[in-house]
Amino acid sequence: MYWKKLTHEQIKERVFGALRKNLDYRGEKPILGIPGTYLDTTEFYPDAPFLEDAPYMSAMVSNPNHIGVHTLSDKSVLDVFEGTQQIEKELIALVSQEIFKGGRGQQDGYVATGGTEANMQAMWIYRNYYIREHGAKLDEIAVMYSQDTHYSLPKGANVLQLRSFILGVDYESRAITRASLEEQVDKAIQSGCRYFIIVANLSTTMFGSVDDIDMLGEYFTRRRLPFKIHVDAAYGGFIYPFTNPESRYTFDNSYVTSIAADGHKMLQTPYGTGLFLVRKGYFQYVKTDEANYIPGKDYTLCGSRSGANAISLWMILQVHGSEGWKYKMETLCDRTERICNRLTRMKVPFFRNPYLNIIAMQASHISGDLADKYYLVADSYEKAPEWYKIVVMPHVKQGIVDSFLLDLERSLKGIPIADK
Ligand SMILES: *Cc1c(COP(=O)(O)O)cnc(C)c1O
């Protein structure tokens, strides 16, 4: 994995250059047919002086639409916004080839609204693939994922009318158990399922646990069951590949067909920046032929979407370079490790994957007051929590960590803690 960092000046030049290649609603060209325009100028006035030095804000104000998927052909879908759509193409190539080790030009993708949409897009593709290529009926397709999986998967299965089968995990290691895998696959087959969509977590949101993708792939291969694996890396996609050089979650691994990776979690981009990446050849299953007014047709769930969002992802990756981002993510992991060492000394049981920045502590050791004071997130708000988690994001500085650990020490001794 390597790409060089760019300076602010270089980034500015590239983005402004791309904006100049777009059709400009304020420019010379007679744009009569497009149902889009610049942002309302009462609030978003284009002559605000700071815009000259602010490529993302400038992109927002000029308001390019990135509707469609721009990696599908060499020609841009709508040449109206060709300049900035080219940046999105570069972004997809950078993430799928450098971060997820895909072959050159072997992946497609787009900037979705978030992990929810990207996960749903994957299920939509595989559902249609089984219907078209295998003549599958809806109730013959099973979606399988662990009990710790994000709720966007049951949501997506509901929208797409697919049946879900939930894999149980070991209480301490949060790993999918073989017994449960066996049991759920048998249950699915007995109830008529013949085709499988598997979701492997490149970190669950609650635990930071990572599913064993090779175990899953080998299991379905051995049983000769048709399967496709989608990786939900909404949370871990921009940290794990940087902290674990041996990651099996890459396009190098033939078990991986698609990946969802949110910018707006670890990459600190604005909301609306979920990446969907898939091997070439799969988008055709969700082509909407009726999208007649889009020259390249549409293949996405969302339709119109912000070009500025795509630019923001590209900018953050470029301004750090691969080495800079790696350093930043390793620093978060070091800080996480330091907390874990203290927890071990205090004999507070917890789960943590060494390549991630989430610590899930057993709730029996955490008082309600402590959880409230530090906004710890519980695994459940309906029943008594079993786990509370800490997510060591960039705003979690050592000072806050220290005072949390002091308060934890006090509360374990039964000493009341001061309020927020
Ligand atoms: C956050 C998250 C999602 C959903 O992402 P949104 O961007 O909120 O739609 C899906 N899966 C995992 C593992 C997540 O952490």
GROMACS .gro file of C-alpha atoms and ligand atoms in nm:
model
  435
    1MET     CA    1   0.000   0.000   0.000
    2TYR     CA    2   0.145   0.334  -0.094
    3TRP     CA    3   0.042   0.674  -0.213
    4LYS     CA    4   0.226   0.997  -0.158
    5LYS     CA    5   0.077   1.280   0.042
    6LEU     CA    6  -0.016   1.598  -0.142
    7THR     CA    7   0.009   1.952  -0.012
    8HIS     CA    8  -0.295   2.172   0.035
    9GLU     CA    9  -0.184   2.369  -0.271
   10GLN     CA   10  -0.167   2.055  -0.485
   11ILE     CA   11  -0.508   1.941  -0.365
   12LYS     CA   12  -0.654   2.283  -0.431
   13GLU     CA   13  -0.515   2.287  -0.781
   14ARG     CA   14  -0.654   1.944  -0.861
   15VAL     CA   15  -1.003   2.017  -0.723
   16PHE     CA   16  -1.033   2.361  -0.878
   17GLY     CA   17  -0.907   2.214  -1.206
   18ALA     CA   18  -1.180   1.949  -1.187
   19LEU     CA   19  -1.445   2.208  -1.108
   20ARG     CA   20  -1.334   2.405  -1.415
   21LYS     CA   21  -1.388   2.094  -1.629
   22ASN     CA   22  -1.743   2.060  -1.499
   23LEU     CA   23  -2.015   2.257  -1.668
   24ASP     CA   24  -2.058   2.560  -1.446
   25TYR     CA   25  -2.411   2.684  -1.384
   26ARG     CA   26  -2.253   3.031  -1.363
   27GLY     CA   27  -2.046   2.981  -1.678
   28GLU     CA   28  -2.087   3.059  -2.047
   29LYS     CA   29  -2.264   2.742  -2.158
   30PRO     CA   30  -2.641   2.762  -2.218
   31ILE     CA   31  -2.760   2.497  -1.969
   32LEU     CA   32  -3.133   2.463  -2.025
   33GLY     CA   33  -3.225   2.101  -1.963
   34ILE     CA   34  -3.072   1.999  -1.633
   35PRO     CA   35  -3.296   1.992  -1.326
   36GLY     CA   36  -3.011   2.115  -1.107
   37THR     CA   37  -2.847   2.448  -1.029
   38TYR     CA   38  -2.606   2.614  -0.785
   39LEU     CA   39  -2.694   2.638  -0.416
   40ASP     CA   40  -2.929   2.918  -0.316
   41THR     CA   41  -2.719   3.233  -0.305
   42THR     CA   42  -2.891   3.398  -0.009
   43GLU     CA   43  -2.686   3.175   0.219
   44PHE     CA   44  -2.431   3.024  -0.018
   45TYR     CA   45  -2.287   3.323  -0.198
   46PRO     CA   46  -2.013   3.227  -0.441
   47ASP     CA   47  -1.800   3.537  -0.384
   48ALA     CA   48  -1.728   3.459  -0.018
   49PRO     CA   49  -1.353   3.530  -0.005
   50PHE     CA   50  -1.260   3.220   0.194
   51LEU     CA   51  -1.385   2.995  -0.087
   52GLU     CA   52  -1.073   3.070  -0.288
   53ASP     CA   53  -0.872   2.867  -0.042
   54ALA     CA   54  -1.138   2.606   0.036
   55PRO     CA   55  -1.172   2.340  -0.233
   56TYR     CA   56  -1.434   2.129  -0.052
   57MET     CA   57  -1.657   2.428   0.027
   58SER     CA   58  -1.617   2.550  -0.331
   59ALA     CA   59  -1.725   2.210  -0.460
   60MET     CA   60  -2.026   2.221  -0.228
   61VAL     CA   61  -2.131   2.563  -0.349
   62SER     CA   62  -2.092   2.471  -0.716
   63ASN     CA   63  -2.302   2.160  -0.641
   64PRO     CA   64  -2.202   1.890  -0.893
   65ASN     CA   65  -2.429   1.584  -0.909
   66HIS     CA   66  -2.250   1.246  -0.918
   67ILE     CA   67  -2.562   1.041  -1.003
   68GLY     CA   68  -2.478   0.699  -1.152
   69VAL     CA   69  -2.158   0.492  -1.130
   70HIS     CA   70  -1.852   0.644  -1.294
   71THR     CA   71  -1.616   0.348  -1.296
   72LEU     CA   72  -1.830   0.153  -1.541
   73SER     CA   73  -1.698   0.301  -1.863
   74ASP     CA   74  -1.410   0.520  -1.967
   75LYS     CA   75  -1.648   0.788  -2.071
   76SER     CA   76  -1.811   0.978  -1.790
   77VAL     CA   77  -2.182   0.909  -1.747
   78LEU     CA   78  -2.287   1.270  -1.772
   79ASP     CA   79  -2.015   1.482  -1.922
   80VAL     CA   80  -2.174   1.777  -1.745
   81PHE     CA   81  -1.979   1.698  -1.427
   82GLU     CA   82  -1.696   1.507  -1.586
   83GLY     CA   83  -1.422   1.692  -1.398
   84THR     CA   84  -1.524   1.599  -1.047
   85GLN     CA   85  -1.658   1.257  -1.148
   86GLN     CA   86  -1.303   1.181  -1.260
   87ILE     CA   87  -1.187   1.248  -0.902
   88GLU     CA   88  -1.443   0.995  -0.780
   89LYS     CA   89  -1.309   0.738  -1.027
   90GLU     CA   90  -0.959   0.799  -0.894
   91LEU     CA   91  -1.089   0.764  -0.540
   92ILE     CA   92  -1.247   0.425  -0.613
   93ALA     CA   93  -0.926   0.306  -0.778
   94LEU     CA   94  -0.713   0.430  -0.487
   95VAL     CA   95  -0.923   0.267  -0.216
   96SER     CA   96  -0.987  -0.061  -0.397
   97GLN     CA   97  -0.630  -0.104  -0.523
   98GLU     CA   98  -0.410   0.046  -0.252
   99ILE     CA   99  -0.613  -0.012   0.063
  100PHE     CA  100  -0.795  -0.331  -0.042
  101LYS     CA  101  -0.527  -0.474  -0.278
  102GLY     CA  102  -0.751  -0.512  -0.583
  103GLY     CA  103  -0.609  -0.556  -0.931
  104ARG     CA  104  -0.573  -0.247  -1.150
  105GLY     CA  105  -0.910  -0.156  -1.301
  106GLN     CA  106  -1.072  -0.471  -1.161
  107GLN     CA  107  -1.324  -0.304  -0.929
  108ASP     CA  108  -1.623  -0.076  -0.961
  109GLY     CA  109  -1.771   0.145  -0.693
  110TYR     CA  110  -1.937   0.467  -0.590
  111VAL     CA  111  -1.980   0.698  -0.293
  112ALA     CA  112  -2.305   0.591  -0.128
  113THR     CA  113  -2.491   0.776   0.146
  114GLY     CA  114  -2.336   0.548   0.405
  115GLY     CA  115  -2.278   0.194   0.524
  116THR     CA  116  -2.649   0.123   0.528
  117GLU     CA  117  -2.688   0.193   0.160
  118ALA     CA  118  -2.363   0.019   0.067
  119ASN     CA  119  -2.466  -0.297   0.254
  120MET     CA  120  -2.808  -0.288   0.094
  121GLN     CA  121  -2.654  -0.232  -0.250
  122ALA     CA  122  -2.449  -0.552  -0.202
  123MET     CA  123  -2.751  -0.761  -0.102
  124TRP     CA  124  -2.949  -0.615  -0.392
  125ILE     CA  125  -2.676  -0.715  -0.639
  126TYR     CA  126  -2.646  -1.073  -0.509
  127ARG     CA  127  -3.020  -1.121  -0.483
  128ASN     CA  128  -3.062  -1.024  -0.848
  129TYR     CA  129  -2.757  -1.228  -0.947
  130TYR     CA  130  -2.911  -1.545  -0.799
  131ILE     CA  131  -3.246  -1.470  -0.960
  132ARG     CA  132  -3.096  -1.403  -1.302
  133GLU     CA  133  -2.815  -1.658  -1.314
  134HIS     CA  134  -2.971  -1.942  -1.114
  135GLY     CA  135  -3.344  -1.879  -1.155
  136ALA     CA  136  -3.367  -1.844  -0.776
  137LYS     CA  137  -3.694  -1.756  -0.608
  138LEU     CA  138  -3.690  -1.498  -0.327
  139ASP     CA  139  -3.748  -1.756  -0.054
  140GLU     CA  140  -3.457  -1.966  -0.177
  141ILE     CA  141  -3.206  -1.693  -0.094
  142ALA     CA  142  -3.065  -1.670   0.260
  143VAL     CA  143  -2.875  -1.379   0.409
  144MET     CA  144  -2.640  -1.488   0.690
  145TYR     CA  145  -2.459  -1.279   0.943
  146SER     CA  146  -2.353  -1.288   1.307
  147GLN     CA  147  -2.564  -1.172   1.599
  148ASP     CA  148  -2.325  -0.878   1.647
  149THR     CA  149  -2.389  -0.748   1.295
  150HIS     CA  150  -2.510  -0.392   1.236
  151TYR     CA  151  -2.886  -0.343   1.211
  152SER     CA  152  -2.858  -0.220   0.851
  153LEU     CA  153  -2.837  -0.587   0.745
  154PRO     CA  154  -3.175  -0.693   0.887
  155LYS     CA  155  -3.310  -0.362   0.755
  156GLY     CA  156  -3.179  -0.437   0.406
  157ALA     CA  157  -3.301  -0.796   0.415
  158ASN     CA  158  -3.643  -0.660   0.507
  159VAL     CA  159  -3.652  -0.412   0.219
  160LEU     CA  160  -3.530  -0.675  -0.027
  161GLN     CA  161  -3.766  -0.941   0.112
  162LEU     CA  162  -3.486  -1.184   0.194
  163ARG     CA  163  -3.475  -1.426   0.482
  164SER     CA  164  -3.209  -1.370   0.749
  165PHE     CA  165  -3.028  -1.640   0.943
  166ILE     CA  166  -2.837  -1.522   1.248
  167LEU     CA  167  -2.510  -1.685   1.347
  168GLY     CA  168  -2.436  -1.707   1.716
  169VAL     CA  169  -2.102  -1.598   1.861
  170ASP     CA  170  -1.890  -1.710   2.153
  171TYR     CA  171  -1.958  -1.481   2.451
  172GLU     CA  172  -1.595  -1.390   2.515
  173SER     CA  173  -1.422  -1.406   2.177
  174ARG     CA  174  -1.727  -1.277   1.981
  175ALA     CA  175  -1.626  -1.527   1.709
  176ILE     CA  176  -1.896  -1.703   1.506
  177THR     CA  177  -1.918  -2.057   1.643
  178ARG     CA  178  -1.890  -2.358   1.414
  179ALA     CA  179  -2.188  -2.519   1.586
  180SER     CA  180  -2.410  -2.223   1.511
  181LEU     CA  181  -2.289  -2.198   1.152
  182GLU     CA  182  -2.366  -2.566   1.098
  183GLU     CA  183  -2.704  -2.532   1.264
  184GLN     CA  184  -2.814  -2.220   1.073
  185VAL     CA  185  -2.702  -2.352   0.735
  186ASP     CA  186  -2.890  -2.678   0.795
  187LYS     CA  187  -3.194  -2.483   0.907
  188ALA     CA  188  -3.179  -2.264   0.595
  189ILE     CA  189  -3.148  -2.566   0.367
  190GLN     CA  190  -3.432  -2.749   0.540
  191SER     CA  191  -3.655  -2.447   0.491
  192GLY     CA  192  -3.582  -2.439   0.117
  193CYS     CA  193  -3.284  -2.201   0.085
  194ARG     CA  194  -3.028  -2.288  -0.180
  195TYR     CA  195  -2.834  -1.965  -0.229
  196PHE     CA  196  -2.637  -1.775   0.030
  197ILE     CA  197  -2.541  -1.413   0.084
  198ILE     CA  198  -2.287  -1.397   0.367
  199VAL     CA  199  -2.195  -1.077   0.545
  200ALA     CA  200  -1.853  -1.078   0.709
  201ASN     CA  201  -1.782  -0.798   0.955
  202LEU     CA  202  -1.457  -0.611   0.923
  203SER     CA  203  -1.538  -0.508   1.265
  204THR     CA  204  -1.874  -0.500   1.430
  205THR     CA  205  -1.982  -0.163   1.563
  206MET     CA  206  -2.031  -0.279   1.922
  207PHE     CA  207  -1.722  -0.494   1.979
  208GLY     CA  208  -1.477  -0.423   1.703
  209SER     CA  209  -1.484  -0.800   1.646
  210VAL     CA  210  -1.371  -0.925   1.304
  211ASP     CA  211  -1.532  -1.234   1.149
  212ASP     CA  212  -1.307  -1.511   1.019
  213ILE     CA  213  -1.373  -1.470   0.648
  214ASP     CA  214  -1.160  -1.767   0.542
  215MET     CA  215  -1.344  -1.996   0.781
  216LEU     CA  216  -1.675  -1.882   0.629
  217GLY     CA  217  -1.553  -1.913   0.270
  218GLU     CA  218  -1.399  -2.256   0.329
  219TYR     CA  219  -1.713  -2.382   0.500
  220PHE     CA  220  -1.946  -2.293   0.213
  221THR     CA  221  -1.696  -2.413  -0.045
  222ARG     CA  222  -1.663  -2.748   0.128
  223ARG     CA  223  -2.039  -2.791   0.144
  224ARG     CA  224  -2.065  -2.694  -0.225
  225LEU     CA  225  -2.325  -2.428  -0.157
  226PRO     CA  226  -2.347  -2.123  -0.386
  227PHE     CA  227  -2.239  -1.819  -0.183
  228LYS     CA  228  -2.119  -1.461  -0.214
  229ILE     CA  229  -1.941  -1.277   0.065
  230HIS     CA  230  -1.996  -0.908   0.126
  231VAL     CA  231  -1.762  -0.739   0.373
  232ASP     CA  232  -1.917  -0.484   0.604
  233ALA     CA  233  -1.615  -0.264   0.669
  234ALA     CA  234  -1.832   0.043   0.735
  235TYR     CA  235  -1.653   0.083   1.064
  236GLY     CA  236  -1.315  -0.084   1.017
  237GLY     CA  237  -1.242  -0.012   0.650
  238PHE     CA  238  -1.018   0.287   0.710
  239ILE     CA  239  -0.835   0.156   1.014
  240TYR     CA  240  -0.784  -0.222   1.000
  241PRO     CA  241  -0.602  -0.241   0.663
  242PHE     CA  242  -0.359   0.022   0.799
  243THR     CA  243  -0.292  -0.144   1.133
  244ASN     CA  244  -0.286  -0.506   1.014
  245PRO     CA  245  -0.057  -0.563   0.714
  246GLU     CA  246  -0.173  -0.927   0.704
  247SER     CA  247  -0.540  -0.839   0.657
  248ARG     CA  248  -0.739  -1.111   0.480
  249TYR     CA  249  -1.004  -0.856   0.391
  250THR     CA  250  -0.872  -0.768   0.049
  251PHE     CA  251  -0.967  -0.829  -0.313
  252ASP     CA  252  -0.660  -1.054  -0.313
  253ASN     CA  253  -0.876  -1.295  -0.119
  254SER     CA  254  -1.108  -1.463  -0.368
  255TYR     CA  255  -1.377  -1.500  -0.102
  256VAL     CA  256  -1.429  -1.121  -0.103
  257THR     CA  257  -1.672  -0.999  -0.369
  258SER     CA  258  -1.773  -0.659  -0.233
  259ILE     CA  259  -1.683  -0.419   0.047
  260ALA     CA  260  -1.867  -0.136   0.224
  261ALA     CA  261  -1.636   0.119   0.391
  262ASP     CA  262  -1.763   0.440   0.551
  263GLY     CA  263  -1.561   0.757   0.520
  264HIS     CA  264  -1.774   0.924   0.785
  265LYS     CA  265  -1.664   0.687   1.060
  266MET     CA  266  -1.285   0.650   1.084
  267LEU     CA  267  -1.182   0.871   0.792
  268GLN     CA  268  -1.345   1.182   0.942
  269THR     CA  269  -1.521   1.293   0.625
  270PRO     CA  270  -1.866   1.458   0.626
  271TYR     CA  271  -2.177   1.242   0.654
  272GLY     CA  272  -2.290   1.101   0.324
  273THR     CA  273  -1.960   0.932   0.241
  274GLY     CA  274  -2.008   0.554   0.245
  275LEU     CA  275  -1.803   0.370  -0.013
  276PHE     CA  276  -1.934   0.070  -0.201
  277LEU     CA  277  -1.673  -0.139  -0.385
  278VAL     CA  278  -1.738  -0.453  -0.590
  279ARG     CA  279  -1.549  -0.670  -0.837
  280LYS     CA  280  -1.619  -0.581  -1.200
  281GLY     CA  281  -1.909  -0.764  -1.359
  282TYR     CA  282  -2.160  -0.731  -1.078
  283PHE     CA  283  -2.319  -0.390  -1.124
  284GLN     CA  284  -2.510  -0.512  -1.429
  285TYR     CA  285  -2.748  -0.702  -1.198
  286VAL     CA  286  -2.890  -0.379  -1.059
  287LYS     CA  287  -2.902  -0.173  -1.377
  288THR     CA  288  -3.220   0.029  -1.393
  289ASP     CA  289  -3.299   0.035  -1.765
  290GLU     CA  290  -3.582   0.279  -1.709
  291ALA     CA  291  -3.329   0.547  -1.602
  292ASN     CA  292  -3.367   0.697  -1.947
  293TYR     CA  293  -3.261   1.051  -1.873
  294ILE     CA  294  -2.925   0.936  -1.732
  295PRO     CA  295  -2.697   0.874  -2.034
  296GLY     CA  296  -2.515   0.584  -1.863
  297LYS     CA  297  -2.826   0.453  -1.679
  298ASP     CA  298  -2.836   0.417  -1.301
  299TYR     CA  299  -2.710   0.130  -1.087
  300THR     CA  300  -2.734   0.276  -0.739
  301LEU     CA  301  -2.998   0.281  -0.468
  302CYS     CA  302  -2.972   0.653  -0.405
  303GLY     CA  303  -2.991   0.839  -0.740
  304SER     CA  304  -2.868   1.200  -0.720
  305ARG     CA  305  -2.576   1.246  -0.484
  306SER     CA  306  -2.326   1.512  -0.388
  307GLY     CA  307  -2.002   1.537  -0.584
  308ALA     CA  308  -1.851   1.736  -0.297
  309ASN     CA  309  -1.880   1.427  -0.076
  310ALA     CA  310  -1.669   1.221  -0.315
  311ILE     CA  311  -1.414   1.502  -0.325
  312SER     CA  312  -1.396   1.515   0.055
  313LEU     CA  313  -1.294   1.146   0.070
  314TRP     CA  314  -1.030   1.194  -0.197
  315MET     CA  315  -0.895   1.505  -0.021
  316ILE     CA  316  -0.855   1.342   0.321
  317LEU     CA  317  -0.674   1.043   0.173
  318GLN     CA  318  -0.446   1.268  -0.032
  319VAL     CA  319  -0.358   1.515   0.239
  320HIS     CA  320  -0.231   1.237   0.468
  321GLY     CA  321  -0.083   0.995   0.216
  322SER     CA  322  -0.079   0.626   0.307
  323GLU     CA  323   0.205   0.666   0.556
  324GLY     CA  324   0.040   0.958   0.732
  325TRP     CA  325  -0.289   0.776   0.770
  326LYS     CA  326  -0.114   0.462   0.889
  327TYR     CA  327   0.066   0.662   1.156
  328LYS     CA  328  -0.258   0.823   1.268
  329MET     CA  329  -0.442   0.490   1.295
  330GLU     CA  330  -0.151   0.322   1.473
  331THR     CA  331  -0.152   0.607   1.724
  332LEU     CA  332  -0.520   0.542   1.800
  333CYS     CA  333  -0.443   0.173   1.847
  334ASP     CA  334  -0.156   0.256   2.084
  335ARG     CA  335  -0.388   0.473   2.290
  336THR     CA  336  -0.643   0.190   2.295
  337GLU     CA  337  -0.377  -0.057   2.404
  338ARG     CA  338  -0.278   0.167   2.691
  339ILE     CA  339  -0.638   0.171   2.821
  340CYS     CA  340  -0.659  -0.206   2.784
  341ASN     CA  341  -0.343  -0.254   2.991
  342ARG     CA  342  -0.495  -0.049   3.273
  343LEU     CA  343  -0.822  -0.243   3.253
  344THR     CA  344  -0.631  -0.569   3.281
  345ARG     CA  345  -0.452  -0.443   3.591
  346MET     CA  346  -0.787  -0.340   3.741
  347LYS     CA  347  -0.927  -0.683   3.650
  348VAL     CA  348  -1.206  -0.538   3.438
  349PRO     CA  349  -1.297  -0.799   3.173
  350PHE     CA  350  -1.317  -0.663   2.818
  351PHE     CA  351  -1.308  -0.761   2.451
  352ARG     CA  352  -1.076  -0.596   2.203
  353ASN     CA  353  -0.934  -0.682   1.861
  354PRO     CA  354  -0.567  -0.570   1.865
  355TYR     CA  355  -0.597  -0.393   1.525
  356LEU     CA  356  -0.895  -0.179   1.625
  357ASN     CA  357  -0.980   0.105   1.858
  358ILE     CA  358  -1.294  -0.033   2.026
  359ILE     CA  359  -1.298  -0.169   2.381
  360ALA     CA  360  -1.613  -0.347   2.500
  361MET     CA  361  -1.609  -0.382   2.878
  362GLN     CA  362  -1.832  -0.621   3.069
  363ALA     CA  363  -2.109  -0.411   3.218
  364SER     CA  364  -2.097  -0.587   3.556
  365HIS     CA  365  -1.784  -0.382   3.631
  366ILE     CA  366  -1.914  -0.046   3.509
  367SER     CA  367  -2.151   0.161   3.721
  368GLY     CA  368  -2.443   0.340   3.556
  369ASP     CA  369  -2.304   0.676   3.679
  370LEU     CA  370  -1.970   0.610   3.516
  371ALA     CA  371  -2.135   0.505   3.190
  372ASP     CA  372  -2.349   0.822   3.190
  373LYS     CA  373  -2.064   1.055   3.274
  374TYR     CA  374  -1.843   0.933   2.989
  375TYR     CA  375  -2.120   0.864   2.734
  376LEU     CA  376  -2.026   0.497   2.717
  377VAL     CA  377  -2.247   0.314   2.469
  378ALA     CA  378  -2.431   0.002   2.589
  379ASP     CA  379  -2.504  -0.306   2.381
  380SER     CA  380  -2.872  -0.273   2.466
  381TYR     CA  381  -3.107  -0.002   2.587
  382GLU     CA  382  -3.402  -0.235   2.619
  383LYS     CA  383  -3.268  -0.477   2.876
  384ALA     CA  384  -2.988  -0.453   3.132
  385PRO     CA  385  -2.666  -0.391   2.938
  386GLU     CA  386  -2.406  -0.667   2.925
  387TRP     CA  387  -2.137  -0.455   2.765
  388TYR     CA  388  -2.028  -0.092   2.755
  389LYS     CA  389  -1.793   0.028   2.487
  390ILE     CA  390  -1.524   0.292   2.449
  391VAL     CA  391  -1.435   0.400   2.095
  392VAL     CA  392  -1.095   0.568   2.086
  393MET     CA  393  -1.167   0.825   1.816
  394PRO     CA  394  -0.933   1.119   1.744
  395HIS     CA  395  -1.116   1.343   1.995
  396VAL     CA  396  -1.049   1.095   2.279
  397LYS     CA  397  -0.739   1.256   2.430
  398GLN     CA  398  -0.520   1.111   2.701
  399GLY     CA  399  -0.653   1.358   2.960
  400ILE     CA  400  -1.012   1.232   2.927
  401VAL     CA  401  -0.885   0.875   2.929
  402ASP     CA  402  -0.690   0.938   3.250
  403SER     CA  403  -0.985   1.087   3.432
  404PHE     CA  404  -1.207   0.800   3.316
  405LEU     CA  405  -0.959   0.545   3.448
  406LEU     CA  406  -0.934   0.729   3.783
  407ASP     CA  407  -1.311   0.737   3.813
  408LEU     CA  408  -1.332   0.370   3.720
  409GLU     CA  409  -1.079   0.287   3.990
  410ARG     CA  410  -1.285   0.483   4.243
  411SER     CA  411  -1.614   0.330   4.142
  412LEU     CA  412  -1.468  -0.021   4.165
  413LYS     CA  413  -1.380   0.061   4.526
  414GLY     CA  414  -1.734   0.186   4.586
  415ILE     CA  415  -1.635   0.554   4.605
  416PRO     CA  416  -1.896   0.780   4.438
  417ILE     CA  417  -1.771   0.975   4.137
  418ALA     CA  418  -1.819   1.345   4.066
  419ASP     CA  419  -2.071   1.453   3.803
  420LYS     CA  420  -1.990   1.563   3.447
  421LIG     C1  421  -2.207   0.252   1.102
  421LIG     C2  422  -2.215   0.117   1.047
  421LIG     C3  423  -2.307   0.082   0.946
  421LIG     C4  424  -2.408   0.178   0.892
  421LIG     O1  425  -2.350   0.287   0.840
  421LIG     P1  426  -2.425   0.426   0.817
  421LIG     O2  427  -2.317   0.501   0.755
  421LIG     O3  428  -2.472   0.476   0.950
  421LIG     O4  429  -2.540   0.399   0.723
  421LIG     C5  430  -2.306  -0.047   0.899
  421LIG     N1  431  -2.221  -0.138   0.947
  421LIG     C6  432  -2.132  -0.111   1.044
  421LIG     C7  433  -2.040  -0.217   1.094
  421LIG     C8  434  -2.126   0.018   1.097
  421LIG     O5  435  -2.037   0.046   1.194
   0.00000   0.00000   0.00000
